[in-house]
Every structure is written in structure tokens, then in C-alpha cells.
Coordinates of C-alpha atoms in Angstrom, one line a residue:
M1 CA -2.2 49.3 -22.1
S2 CA -4.1 51.4 -24.5
S3 CA -2.4 53.8 -26.9
N4 CA -3.6 56.9 -25.1
T5 CA -2.2 56.0 -21.7
I6 CA 0.6 58.0 -20.2
L7 CA 1.7 55.6 -17.3
S8 CA 2.9 52.1 -17.6
Q9 CA 1.2 49.5 -15.4
A10 CA 4.3 49.6 -13.1
L11 CA 3.8 53.3 -12.7
V12 CA 0.1 52.9 -12.0
E13 CA 0.9 50.4 -9.3
S14 CA 3.5 52.7 -7.9
G15 CA 0.9 55.5 -7.8
R16 CA -1.3 53.5 -5.4
D17 CA 0.9 55.0 -2.7
I18 CA -0.2 58.5 -3.5
P19 CA -3.1 59.7 -1.3
L20 CA -6.3 60.0 -3.2
N21 CA -7.0 63.5 -2.0
E22 CA -3.6 64.6 -3.5
L23 CA -4.5 63.0 -6.9
L24 CA -7.9 64.7 -6.9
F25 CA -6.6 68.1 -5.9
A26 CA -3.8 68.1 -8.5
K27 CA -6.3 67.0 -11.2
R28 CA -8.8 69.7 -10.2
V29 CA -6.1 72.4 -10.5
L30 CA -5.2 71.3 -14.0
D31 CA -8.8 70.8 -15.0
N32 CA -9.8 74.3 -13.8
Y33 CA -7.0 76.1 -15.7
L34 CA -7.5 74.0 -18.8
S35 CA -11.1 75.1 -19.0
I36 CA -10.3 78.8 -18.7
A37 CA -7.0 79.1 -20.5
Q38 CA -8.2 80.1 -23.9
Q39 CA -6.5 82.2 -26.6
N40 CA -8.7 85.2 -25.8
S41 CA -7.8 85.0 -22.0
P42 CA -5.7 87.7 -20.6
I43 CA -2.0 87.0 -20.9
E44 CA -1.6 87.6 -17.1
L45 CA -3.3 84.3 -16.6
I46 CA -0.1 82.5 -17.6
A47 CA 1.6 83.7 -14.5
E48 CA -1.3 82.5 -12.4
I49 CA -1.3 79.1 -14.1
K50 CA 2.4 78.8 -13.2
D51 CA 1.7 79.8 -9.6
A52 CA -1.1 77.3 -9.4
A53 CA 1.1 74.5 -10.7
L54 CA 3.7 75.4 -8.0
A55 CA 1.0 75.4 -5.4
V56 CA 0.4 71.7 -5.9
E57 CA 2.9 70.9 -3.1
Y58 CA 2.6 67.2 -3.3
F59 CA 3.9 67.1 -6.8
K60 CA 7.0 69.3 -6.2
A61 CA 8.8 66.2 -4.9
Q62 CA 12.0 64.8 -6.4
E63 CA 13.6 61.5 -5.9
T64 CA 10.8 59.9 -3.7
P65 CA 10.4 56.1 -3.4
C66 CA 7.1 56.5 -5.4
E67 CA 8.2 56.5 -9.1
A68 CA 4.7 57.7 -10.3
R69 CA 5.0 60.7 -8.0
N70 CA 8.4 61.5 -9.4
V71 CA 7.2 61.3 -13.0
I72 CA 4.1 63.5 -12.4
S73 CA 6.3 66.0 -10.4
E74 CA 8.5 66.3 -13.4
M75 CA 5.4 66.9 -15.6
F76 CA 4.3 69.7 -13.2
A77 CA 7.7 71.2 -13.3
Q78 CA 7.5 71.5 -17.1
I79 CA 4.5 73.7 -16.7
Q80 CA 6.8 76.5 -15.5
S81 CA 8.2 76.8 -19.1
V82 CA 4.8 77.7 -20.7
E83 CA 4.7 81.0 -22.6
S84 CA 1.3 80.7 -24.2
F85 CA -2.1 79.0 -23.6
E86 CA -1.3 76.7 -26.4
D87 CA 1.9 75.6 -24.5
Y88 CA -0.2 75.1 -21.4
H89 CA -2.7 72.9 -23.1
A90 CA 0.1 70.8 -24.6
L91 CA 2.0 70.4 -21.3
A92 CA -0.8 70.1 -18.9
G93 CA -2.5 67.4 -20.8
K94 CA 0.1 64.8 -19.9
P95 CA -0.1 65.2 -16.1
R96 CA -3.9 65.5 -16.3
Q97 CA -4.1 62.2 -18.2
A98 CA -1.6 60.5 -15.8
L99 CA -3.6 61.7 -12.8
H100 CA -6.8 60.5 -14.4
E101 CA -5.3 57.0 -14.9
L102 CA -4.3 56.9 -11.2
V103 CA -7.7 58.0 -10.1
E104 CA -9.4 55.4 -12.3
D105 CA -7.1 52.7 -11.0
R106 CA -7.9 53.7 -7.4
A107 CA -11.7 53.7 -8.2
N108 CA -11.4 50.1 -9.6
L109 CA -9.5 49.0 -6.5
I110 CA -12.1 50.5 -4.2
K111 CA -14.9 48.7 -6.1
H112 CA -13.0 45.4 -5.9
E113 CA -12.4 45.8 -2.2
R114 CA -16.0 46.8 -1.5
G115 CA -17.1 43.6 -3.3
L116 CA -14.7 41.5 -1.2
L117 CA -16.1 43.1 2.0
L118 CA -19.7 42.5 0.9
A119 CA -18.9 38.9 0.0
A120 CA -17.3 38.4 3.5
G121 CA -20.5 39.6 5.1
Y122 CA -19.5 43.1 6.2
D123 CA -22.0 45.9 6.1
I124 CA -20.3 48.8 4.3
S125 CA -23.3 51.1 4.0

């Protein structure tokens, strides 16, 4: 595991149960607000950021069998404590990185599975 990873290998494997569309949606929400949440942005944007984090329904869960989902849900919950754009950048960076790790893992799995199907003679075009 490299030094800039958030999730352990066990959590990454646990995260394979999370639907890909949920991973991508949650990451897109964080990415969008990270790109516009600047020091010169209107302070009202903080309330919108908090609402957007709450709108990511899938990661509002607590105590699910999927440990990665629980961990990322807790990261999303922490966003409710932000008081400044600096806070948001600090807090949103962790779930963003964790989601990125899960998406990368899923992409690698898909590549591997496609290779297996091709090798077995299946047309996947």
C-alpha cells in the first residue's frame, strides 16, 4: 500500500460490494464542490456543500456489512462540521481519495475480467 492511500487492502476488497454508479456519483459530488469551493466563493456555498454531502444517500449508512461503506459514510458525515472552504478541502479530500481508490480497484478488476473473457473466446465488443 502506498503512503498516500486512505483505505487498507481489506477495505478496498470490502468496497467491491459498493455499486460502481454509487462510487462515481459520490466522487463527482465531491469533485464538483472541491473545484468551486474557493476562498473568494460566497459563504452561502458552505450550506450548499453540506446539503450536497447529505444528498449522497448511499453514504449515509451506518453499520452495514460493507466496512468500506461504513468508513466512507463516516467521512461524509464529517463534512457537516465544515465552517470554511479550507475545512471543506481538508475534510472532503479523504473520502474523495477513498472513492478514487475504490474506482481504480474496480477498473482493474474489469480489465482483468475482460481479459479472461477474451482468452476464453467470448466476444465482448
